[in-house]
Short mmCIF file of N, CA and C in Angstrom, two decimals:
data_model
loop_
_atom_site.label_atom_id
_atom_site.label_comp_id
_atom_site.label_asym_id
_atom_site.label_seq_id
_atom_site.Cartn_x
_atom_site.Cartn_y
_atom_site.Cartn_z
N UNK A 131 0.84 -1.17 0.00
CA UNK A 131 0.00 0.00 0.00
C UNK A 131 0.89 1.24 0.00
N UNK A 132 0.79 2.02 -0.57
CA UNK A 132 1.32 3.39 -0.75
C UNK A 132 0.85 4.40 -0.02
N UNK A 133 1.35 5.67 0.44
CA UNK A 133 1.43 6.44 1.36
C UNK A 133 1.82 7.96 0.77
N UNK A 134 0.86 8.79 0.93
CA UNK A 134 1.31 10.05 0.96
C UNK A 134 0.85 10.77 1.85
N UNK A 135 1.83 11.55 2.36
CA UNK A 135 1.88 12.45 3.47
C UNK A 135 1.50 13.83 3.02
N UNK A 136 0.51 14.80 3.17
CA UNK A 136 0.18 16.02 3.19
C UNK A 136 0.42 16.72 4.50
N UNK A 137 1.36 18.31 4.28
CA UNK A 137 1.42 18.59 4.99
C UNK A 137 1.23 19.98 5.07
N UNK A 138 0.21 20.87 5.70
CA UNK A 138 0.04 21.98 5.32
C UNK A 138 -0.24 22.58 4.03
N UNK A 139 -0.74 21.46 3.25
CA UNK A 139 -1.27 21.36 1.87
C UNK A 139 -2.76 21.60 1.76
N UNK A 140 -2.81 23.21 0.60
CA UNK A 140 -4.32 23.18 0.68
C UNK A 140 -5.17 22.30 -0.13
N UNK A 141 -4.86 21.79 -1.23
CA UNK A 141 -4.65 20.71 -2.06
C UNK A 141 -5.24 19.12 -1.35
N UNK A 142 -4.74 18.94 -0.31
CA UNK A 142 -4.96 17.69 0.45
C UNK A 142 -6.88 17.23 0.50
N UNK A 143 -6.23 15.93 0.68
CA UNK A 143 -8.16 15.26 0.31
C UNK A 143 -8.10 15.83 2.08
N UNK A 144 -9.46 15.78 1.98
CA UNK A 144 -10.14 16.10 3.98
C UNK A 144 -10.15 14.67 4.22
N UNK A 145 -9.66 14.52 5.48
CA UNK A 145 -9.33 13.10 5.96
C UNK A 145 -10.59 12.34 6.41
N UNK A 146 -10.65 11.09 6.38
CA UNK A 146 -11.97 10.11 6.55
C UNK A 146 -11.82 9.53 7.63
N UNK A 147 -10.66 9.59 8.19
CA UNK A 147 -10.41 8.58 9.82
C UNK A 147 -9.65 9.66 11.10
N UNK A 148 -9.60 8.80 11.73
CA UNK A 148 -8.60 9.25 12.79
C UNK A 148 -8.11 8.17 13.66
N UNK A 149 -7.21 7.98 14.17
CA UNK A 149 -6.96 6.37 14.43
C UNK A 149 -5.66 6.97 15.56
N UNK A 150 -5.63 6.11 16.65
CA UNK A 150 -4.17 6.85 17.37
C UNK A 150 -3.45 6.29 17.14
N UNK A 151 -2.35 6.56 17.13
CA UNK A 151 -0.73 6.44 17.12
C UNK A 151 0.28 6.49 17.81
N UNK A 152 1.47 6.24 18.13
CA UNK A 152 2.46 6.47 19.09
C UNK A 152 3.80 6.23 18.35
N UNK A 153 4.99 7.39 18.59
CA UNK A 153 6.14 7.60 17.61
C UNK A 153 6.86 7.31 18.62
N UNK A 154 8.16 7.42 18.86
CA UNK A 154 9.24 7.31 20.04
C UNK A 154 10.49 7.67 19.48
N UNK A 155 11.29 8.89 20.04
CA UNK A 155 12.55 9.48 19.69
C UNK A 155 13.51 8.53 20.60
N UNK A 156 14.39 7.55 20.22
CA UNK A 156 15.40 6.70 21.04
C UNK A 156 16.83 7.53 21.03
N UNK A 157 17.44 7.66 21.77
CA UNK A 157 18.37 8.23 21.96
C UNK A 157 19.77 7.48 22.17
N UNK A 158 20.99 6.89 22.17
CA UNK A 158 22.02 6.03 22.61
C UNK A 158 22.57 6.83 23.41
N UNK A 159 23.96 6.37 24.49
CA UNK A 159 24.56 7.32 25.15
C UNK A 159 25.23 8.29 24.38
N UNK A 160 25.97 8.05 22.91
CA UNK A 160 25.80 9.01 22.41
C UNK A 160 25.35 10.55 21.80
N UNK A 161 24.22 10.22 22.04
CA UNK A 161 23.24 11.30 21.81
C UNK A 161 22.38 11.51 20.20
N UNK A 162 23.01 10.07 19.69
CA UNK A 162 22.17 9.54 18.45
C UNK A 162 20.83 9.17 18.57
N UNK A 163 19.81 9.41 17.57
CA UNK A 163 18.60 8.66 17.40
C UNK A 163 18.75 8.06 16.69
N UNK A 164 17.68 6.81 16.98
CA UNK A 164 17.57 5.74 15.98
C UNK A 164 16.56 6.01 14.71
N UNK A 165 16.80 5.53 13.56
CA UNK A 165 15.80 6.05 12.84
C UNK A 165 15.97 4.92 11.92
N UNK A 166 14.59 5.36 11.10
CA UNK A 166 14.46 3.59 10.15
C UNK A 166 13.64 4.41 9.24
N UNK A 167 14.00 3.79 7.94
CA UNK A 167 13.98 4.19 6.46
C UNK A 167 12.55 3.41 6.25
N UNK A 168 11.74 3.86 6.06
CA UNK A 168 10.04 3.54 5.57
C UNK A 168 9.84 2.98 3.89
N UNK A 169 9.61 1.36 4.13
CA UNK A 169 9.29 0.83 2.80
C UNK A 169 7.83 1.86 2.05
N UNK A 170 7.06 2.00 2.74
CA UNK A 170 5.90 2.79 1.85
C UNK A 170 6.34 3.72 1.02
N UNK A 171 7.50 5.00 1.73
CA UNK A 171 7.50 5.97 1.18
C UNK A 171 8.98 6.69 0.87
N UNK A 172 9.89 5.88 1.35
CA UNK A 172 11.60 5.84 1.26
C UNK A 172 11.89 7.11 1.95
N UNK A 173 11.20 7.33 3.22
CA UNK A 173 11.83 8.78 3.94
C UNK A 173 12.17 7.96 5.31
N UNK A 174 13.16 8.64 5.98
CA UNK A 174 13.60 8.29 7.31
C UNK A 174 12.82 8.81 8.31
N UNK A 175 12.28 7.81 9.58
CA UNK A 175 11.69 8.41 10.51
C UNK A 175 11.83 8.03 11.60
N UNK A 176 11.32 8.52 12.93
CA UNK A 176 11.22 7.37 13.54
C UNK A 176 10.60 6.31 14.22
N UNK A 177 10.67 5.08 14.94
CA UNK A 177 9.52 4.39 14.78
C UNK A 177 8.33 4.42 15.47
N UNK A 178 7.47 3.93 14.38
CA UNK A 178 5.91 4.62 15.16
C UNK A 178 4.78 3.68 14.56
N UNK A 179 3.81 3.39 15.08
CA UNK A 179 2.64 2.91 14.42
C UNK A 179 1.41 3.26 15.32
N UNK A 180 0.33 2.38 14.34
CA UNK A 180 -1.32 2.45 15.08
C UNK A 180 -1.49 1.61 16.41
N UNK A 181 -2.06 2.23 17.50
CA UNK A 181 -2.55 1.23 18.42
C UNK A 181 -3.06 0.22 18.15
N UNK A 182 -3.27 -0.81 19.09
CA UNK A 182 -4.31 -1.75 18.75
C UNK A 182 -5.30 -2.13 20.03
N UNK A 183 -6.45 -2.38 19.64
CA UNK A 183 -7.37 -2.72 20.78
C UNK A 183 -6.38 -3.81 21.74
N UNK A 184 -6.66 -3.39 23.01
CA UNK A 184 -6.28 -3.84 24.22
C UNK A 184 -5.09 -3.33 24.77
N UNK A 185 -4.22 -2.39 23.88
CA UNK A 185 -3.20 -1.52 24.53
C UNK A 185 -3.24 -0.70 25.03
N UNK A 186 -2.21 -0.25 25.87
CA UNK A 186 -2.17 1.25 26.05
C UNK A 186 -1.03 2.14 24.98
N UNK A 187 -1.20 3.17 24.96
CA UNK A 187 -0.44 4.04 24.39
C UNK A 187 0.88 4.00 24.09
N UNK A 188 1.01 3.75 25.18
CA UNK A 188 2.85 3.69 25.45
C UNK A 188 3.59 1.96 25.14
N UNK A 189 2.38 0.99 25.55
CA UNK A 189 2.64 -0.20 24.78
C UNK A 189 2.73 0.00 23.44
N UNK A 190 1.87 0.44 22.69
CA UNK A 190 2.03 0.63 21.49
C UNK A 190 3.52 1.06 21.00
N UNK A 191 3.96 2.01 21.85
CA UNK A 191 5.67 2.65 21.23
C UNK A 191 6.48 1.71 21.05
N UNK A 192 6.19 1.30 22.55
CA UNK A 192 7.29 -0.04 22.98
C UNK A 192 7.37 -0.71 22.05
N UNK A 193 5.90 -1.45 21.32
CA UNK A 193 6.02 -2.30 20.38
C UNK A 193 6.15 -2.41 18.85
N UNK A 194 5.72 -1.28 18.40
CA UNK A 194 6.34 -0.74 17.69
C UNK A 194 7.92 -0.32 17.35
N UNK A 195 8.43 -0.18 18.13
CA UNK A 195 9.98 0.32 17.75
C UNK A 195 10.50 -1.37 17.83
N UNK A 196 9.80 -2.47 18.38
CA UNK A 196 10.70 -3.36 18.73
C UNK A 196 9.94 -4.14 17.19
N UNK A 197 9.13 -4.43 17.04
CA UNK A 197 9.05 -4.33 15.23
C UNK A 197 9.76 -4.02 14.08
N UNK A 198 9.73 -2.60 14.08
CA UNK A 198 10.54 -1.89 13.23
C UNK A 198 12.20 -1.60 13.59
N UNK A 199 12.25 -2.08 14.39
CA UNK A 199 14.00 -1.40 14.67
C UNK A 199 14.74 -3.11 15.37
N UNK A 200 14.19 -3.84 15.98
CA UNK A 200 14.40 -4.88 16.87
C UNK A 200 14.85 -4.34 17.73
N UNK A 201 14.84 -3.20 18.35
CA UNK A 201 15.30 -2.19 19.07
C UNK A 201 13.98 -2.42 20.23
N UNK A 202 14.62 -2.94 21.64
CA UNK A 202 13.50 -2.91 23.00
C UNK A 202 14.20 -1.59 23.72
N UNK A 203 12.80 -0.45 24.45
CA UNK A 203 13.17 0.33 24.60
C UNK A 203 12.13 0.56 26.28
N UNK A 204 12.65 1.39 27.13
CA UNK A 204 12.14 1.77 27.95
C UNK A 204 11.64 3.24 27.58
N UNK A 205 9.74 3.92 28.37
CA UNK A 205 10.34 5.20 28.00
C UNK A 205 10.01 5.81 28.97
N UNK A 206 10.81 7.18 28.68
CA UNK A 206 11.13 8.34 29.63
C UNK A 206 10.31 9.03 29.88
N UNK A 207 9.73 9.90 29.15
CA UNK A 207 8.96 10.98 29.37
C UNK A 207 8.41 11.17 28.12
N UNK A 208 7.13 12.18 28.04
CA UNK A 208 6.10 12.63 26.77
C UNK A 208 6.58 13.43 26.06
N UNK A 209 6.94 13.32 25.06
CA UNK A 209 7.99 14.27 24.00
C UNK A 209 6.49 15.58 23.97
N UNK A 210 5.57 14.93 23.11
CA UNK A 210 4.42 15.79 22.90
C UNK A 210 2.94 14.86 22.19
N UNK A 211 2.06 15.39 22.10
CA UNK A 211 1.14 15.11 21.26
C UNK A 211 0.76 15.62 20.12
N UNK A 212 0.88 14.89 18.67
CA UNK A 212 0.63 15.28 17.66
C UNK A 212 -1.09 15.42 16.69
N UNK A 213 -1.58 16.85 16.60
CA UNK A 213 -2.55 16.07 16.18
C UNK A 213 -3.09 17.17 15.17
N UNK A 214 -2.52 17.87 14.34
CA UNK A 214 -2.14 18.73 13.55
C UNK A 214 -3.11 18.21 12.34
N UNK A 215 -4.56 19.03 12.28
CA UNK A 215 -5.29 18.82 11.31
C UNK A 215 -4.76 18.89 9.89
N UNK A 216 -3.77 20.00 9.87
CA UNK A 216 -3.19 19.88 8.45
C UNK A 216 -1.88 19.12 8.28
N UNK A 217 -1.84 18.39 8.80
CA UNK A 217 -1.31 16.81 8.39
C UNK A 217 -2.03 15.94 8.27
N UNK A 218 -2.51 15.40 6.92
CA UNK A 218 -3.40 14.15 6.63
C UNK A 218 -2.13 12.88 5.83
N UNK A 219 -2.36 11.80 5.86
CA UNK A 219 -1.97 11.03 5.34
C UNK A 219 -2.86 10.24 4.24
N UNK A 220 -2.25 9.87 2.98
CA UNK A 220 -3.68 9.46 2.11
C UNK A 220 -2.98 8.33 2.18
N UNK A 221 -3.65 7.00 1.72
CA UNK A 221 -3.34 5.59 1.60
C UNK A 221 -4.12 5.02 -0.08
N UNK A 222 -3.20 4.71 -0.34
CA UNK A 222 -3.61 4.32 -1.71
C UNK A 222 -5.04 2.99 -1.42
N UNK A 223 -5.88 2.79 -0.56
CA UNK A 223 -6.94 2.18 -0.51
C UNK A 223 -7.91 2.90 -0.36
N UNK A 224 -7.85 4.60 -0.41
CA UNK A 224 -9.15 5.52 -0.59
C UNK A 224 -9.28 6.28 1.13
N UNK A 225 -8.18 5.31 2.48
CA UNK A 225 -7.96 5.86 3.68
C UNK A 225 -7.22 7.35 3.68
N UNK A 226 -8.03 8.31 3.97
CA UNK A 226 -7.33 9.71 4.64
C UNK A 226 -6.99 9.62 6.08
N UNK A 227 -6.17 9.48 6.47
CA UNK A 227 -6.00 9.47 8.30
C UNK A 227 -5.07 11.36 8.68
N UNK A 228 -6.10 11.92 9.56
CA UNK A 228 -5.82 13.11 10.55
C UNK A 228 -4.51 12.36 10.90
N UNK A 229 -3.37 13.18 11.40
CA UNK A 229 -2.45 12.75 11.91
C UNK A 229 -3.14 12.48 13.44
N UNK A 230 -2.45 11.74 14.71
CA UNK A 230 -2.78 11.33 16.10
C UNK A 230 -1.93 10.76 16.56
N UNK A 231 -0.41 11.18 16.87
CA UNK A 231 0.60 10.38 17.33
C UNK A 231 0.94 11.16 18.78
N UNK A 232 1.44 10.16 19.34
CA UNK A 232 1.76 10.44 21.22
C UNK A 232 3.27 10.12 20.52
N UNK A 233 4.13 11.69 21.16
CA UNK A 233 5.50 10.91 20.84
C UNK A 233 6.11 10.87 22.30
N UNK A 234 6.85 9.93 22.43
CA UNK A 234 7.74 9.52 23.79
C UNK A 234 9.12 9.60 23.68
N UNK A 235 9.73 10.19 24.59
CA UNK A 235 10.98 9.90 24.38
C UNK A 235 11.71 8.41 25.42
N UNK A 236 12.27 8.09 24.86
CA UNK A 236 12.70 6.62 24.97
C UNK A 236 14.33 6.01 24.83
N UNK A 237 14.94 5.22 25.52
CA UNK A 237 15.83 4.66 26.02
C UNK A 237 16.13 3.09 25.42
N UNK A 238 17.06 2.51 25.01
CA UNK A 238 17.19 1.29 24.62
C UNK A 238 17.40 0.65 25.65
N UNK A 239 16.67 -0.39 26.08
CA UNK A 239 17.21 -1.41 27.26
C UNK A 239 17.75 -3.18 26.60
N UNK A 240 18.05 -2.88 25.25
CA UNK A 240 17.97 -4.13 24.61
C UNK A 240 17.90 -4.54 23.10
N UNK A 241 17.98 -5.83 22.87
CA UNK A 241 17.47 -5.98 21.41
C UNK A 241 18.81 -5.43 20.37
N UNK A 242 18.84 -6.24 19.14
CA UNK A 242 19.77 -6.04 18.13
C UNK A 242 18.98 -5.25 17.04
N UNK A 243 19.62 -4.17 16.25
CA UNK A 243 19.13 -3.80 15.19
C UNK A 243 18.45 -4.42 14.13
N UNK A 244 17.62 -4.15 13.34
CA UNK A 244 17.29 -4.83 12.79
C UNK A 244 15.89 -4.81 11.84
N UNK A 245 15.55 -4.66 10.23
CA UNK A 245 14.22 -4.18 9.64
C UNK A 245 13.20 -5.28 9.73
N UNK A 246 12.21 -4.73 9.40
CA UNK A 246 10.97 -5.45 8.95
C UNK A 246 10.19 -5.19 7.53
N UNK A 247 9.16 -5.54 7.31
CA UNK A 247 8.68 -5.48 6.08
C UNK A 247 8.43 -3.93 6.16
N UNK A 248 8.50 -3.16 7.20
CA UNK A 248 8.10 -1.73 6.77
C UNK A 248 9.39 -0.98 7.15
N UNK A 249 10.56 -1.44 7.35
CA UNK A 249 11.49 -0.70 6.95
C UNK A 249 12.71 -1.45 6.26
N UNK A 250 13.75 -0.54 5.52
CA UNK A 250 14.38 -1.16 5.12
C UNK A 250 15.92 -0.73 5.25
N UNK A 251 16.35 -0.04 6.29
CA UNK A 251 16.88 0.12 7.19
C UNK A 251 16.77 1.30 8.55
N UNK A 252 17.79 0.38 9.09
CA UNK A 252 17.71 0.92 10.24
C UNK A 252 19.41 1.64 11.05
N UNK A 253 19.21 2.52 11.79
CA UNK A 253 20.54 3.05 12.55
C UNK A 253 20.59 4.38 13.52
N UNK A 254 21.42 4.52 14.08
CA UNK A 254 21.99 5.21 14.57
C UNK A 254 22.05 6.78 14.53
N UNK A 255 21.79 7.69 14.35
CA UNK A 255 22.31 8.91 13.89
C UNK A 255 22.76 10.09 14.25
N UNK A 256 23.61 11.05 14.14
CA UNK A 256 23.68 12.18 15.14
C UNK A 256 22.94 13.27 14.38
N UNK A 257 22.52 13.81 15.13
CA UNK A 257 21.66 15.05 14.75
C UNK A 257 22.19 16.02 13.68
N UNK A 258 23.64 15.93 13.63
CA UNK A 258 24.29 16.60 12.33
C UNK A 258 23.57 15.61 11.11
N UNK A 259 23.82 14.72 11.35
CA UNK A 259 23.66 13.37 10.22
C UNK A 259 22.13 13.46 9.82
N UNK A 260 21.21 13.83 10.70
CA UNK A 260 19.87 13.97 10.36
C UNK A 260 19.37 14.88 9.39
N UNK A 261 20.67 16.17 9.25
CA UNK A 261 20.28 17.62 8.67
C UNK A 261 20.49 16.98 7.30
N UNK A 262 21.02 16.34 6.79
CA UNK A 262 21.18 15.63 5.14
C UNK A 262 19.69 14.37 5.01
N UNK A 263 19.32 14.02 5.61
CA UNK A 263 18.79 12.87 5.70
C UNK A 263 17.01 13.59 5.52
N UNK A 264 16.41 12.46 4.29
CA UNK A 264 14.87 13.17 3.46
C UNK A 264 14.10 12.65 4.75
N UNK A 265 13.41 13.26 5.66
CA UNK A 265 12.70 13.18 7.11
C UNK A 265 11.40 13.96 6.61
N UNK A 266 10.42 13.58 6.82
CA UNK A 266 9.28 14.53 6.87
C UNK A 266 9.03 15.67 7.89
N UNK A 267 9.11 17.03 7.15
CA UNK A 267 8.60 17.83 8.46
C UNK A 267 8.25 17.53 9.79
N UNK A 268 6.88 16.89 9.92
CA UNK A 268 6.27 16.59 11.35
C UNK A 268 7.14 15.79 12.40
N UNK A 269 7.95 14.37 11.64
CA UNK A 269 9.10 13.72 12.25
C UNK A 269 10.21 14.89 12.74
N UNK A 270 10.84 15.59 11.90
CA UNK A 270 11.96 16.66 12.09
C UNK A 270 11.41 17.64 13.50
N UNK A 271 10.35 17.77 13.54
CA UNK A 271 9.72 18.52 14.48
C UNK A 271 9.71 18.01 15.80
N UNK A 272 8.94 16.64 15.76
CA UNK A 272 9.09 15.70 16.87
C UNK A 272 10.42 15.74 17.80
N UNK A 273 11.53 15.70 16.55
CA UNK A 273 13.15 14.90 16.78
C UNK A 273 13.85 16.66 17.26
N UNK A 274 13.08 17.91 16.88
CA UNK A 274 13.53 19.02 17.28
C UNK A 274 12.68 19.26 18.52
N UNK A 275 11.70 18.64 19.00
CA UNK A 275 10.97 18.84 20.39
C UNK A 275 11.82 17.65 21.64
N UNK A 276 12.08 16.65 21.03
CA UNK A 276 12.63 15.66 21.88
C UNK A 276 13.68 16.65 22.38
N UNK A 277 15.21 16.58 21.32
CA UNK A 277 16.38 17.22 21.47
C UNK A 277 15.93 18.31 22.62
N UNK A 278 15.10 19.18 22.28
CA UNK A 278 15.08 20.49 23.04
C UNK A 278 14.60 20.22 24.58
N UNK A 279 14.49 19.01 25.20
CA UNK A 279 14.12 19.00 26.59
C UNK A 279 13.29 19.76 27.26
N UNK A 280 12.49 19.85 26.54
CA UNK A 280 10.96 20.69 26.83
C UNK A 280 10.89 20.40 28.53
N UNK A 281 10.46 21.78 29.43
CA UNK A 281 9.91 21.22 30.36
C UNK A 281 8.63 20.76 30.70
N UNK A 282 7.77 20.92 29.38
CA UNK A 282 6.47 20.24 28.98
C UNK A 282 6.51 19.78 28.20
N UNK A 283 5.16 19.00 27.71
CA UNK A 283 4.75 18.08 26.33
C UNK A 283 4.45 19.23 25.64
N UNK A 284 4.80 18.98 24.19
CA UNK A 284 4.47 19.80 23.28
C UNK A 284 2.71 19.35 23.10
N UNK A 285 2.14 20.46 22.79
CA UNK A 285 0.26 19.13 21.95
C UNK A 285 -0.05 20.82 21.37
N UNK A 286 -0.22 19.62 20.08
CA UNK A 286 -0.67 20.52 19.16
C UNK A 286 -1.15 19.54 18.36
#
């Protein structure tokens, strides 16, 4: 299935869903994030997906990043909440989804690197390394709210 991201586009279809989500900025002692290259749409991000009935929120991150990255992570604190009407996502099956992501910031306690069918790689990066690297706005934003040690959640 194919994926396009609208962002602040007046152009964009009006979205048909809304569905929650949860992203997670991982950090190493370094001060690298992890980030993983998206089979749908070949941009780097980082890892995130849809809830599923019987989770909570923050399970969702957890499980998600350990999916997409093989990366097990503990997390820290609420980066922010994303929920930015003019970010829609279209899905080549006729789905518009409102953006709805909880981002966390998060800690590796584990696990080897490693892709899945929705990415097709994965690594390390320093924040210099990110400024070259094709990231979608809203991600870049996230990864510039994490970095900045907000003494609140961002929600917007």
């Amino acid at each position: 299935m194919t994926r396009i991201d609208h962002f602040n586009d007046p152009d964009a279809p009006e979205p048909n869903r809304l569905v929650p989500a949860a992203s997670a900025v991982i950090t190493d002692d370094d001060g690298r994030i992890l980030m993983a290259k998206r089979t749908d749409n070949q941009l780097w991000t980082i890892p995130g997906g849809t809830m599923k009935p019987s989770e909570t929120i923050a399970e969702t991150a957890v499980r998600e990043v350990r999916e997409e990255t093989g990366i097990d992570v503990e997390i820290l604190s609420l980066v922010g909440i994303y929920t930015n009407p003019r970010h829609v996502v279209e899905y080549s099956d006729g789905e518009v989804r409102q953006q709805f992501s909880v981002c966390f910031a998060c800690r590796s306690i584990g696990g080897e690197l490693a892709t899945s069918d929705e990415t097709s790689e994965v690594g390390y990066f320093s924040p210099d390394e990110l400024a070259a690297m094709e990231i979608h706005p809203s991600i870049r934003l996230r990864i510039q709210h994490s970095l900045e040690d907000r003494s609140e959640p961002y929600l917007w």
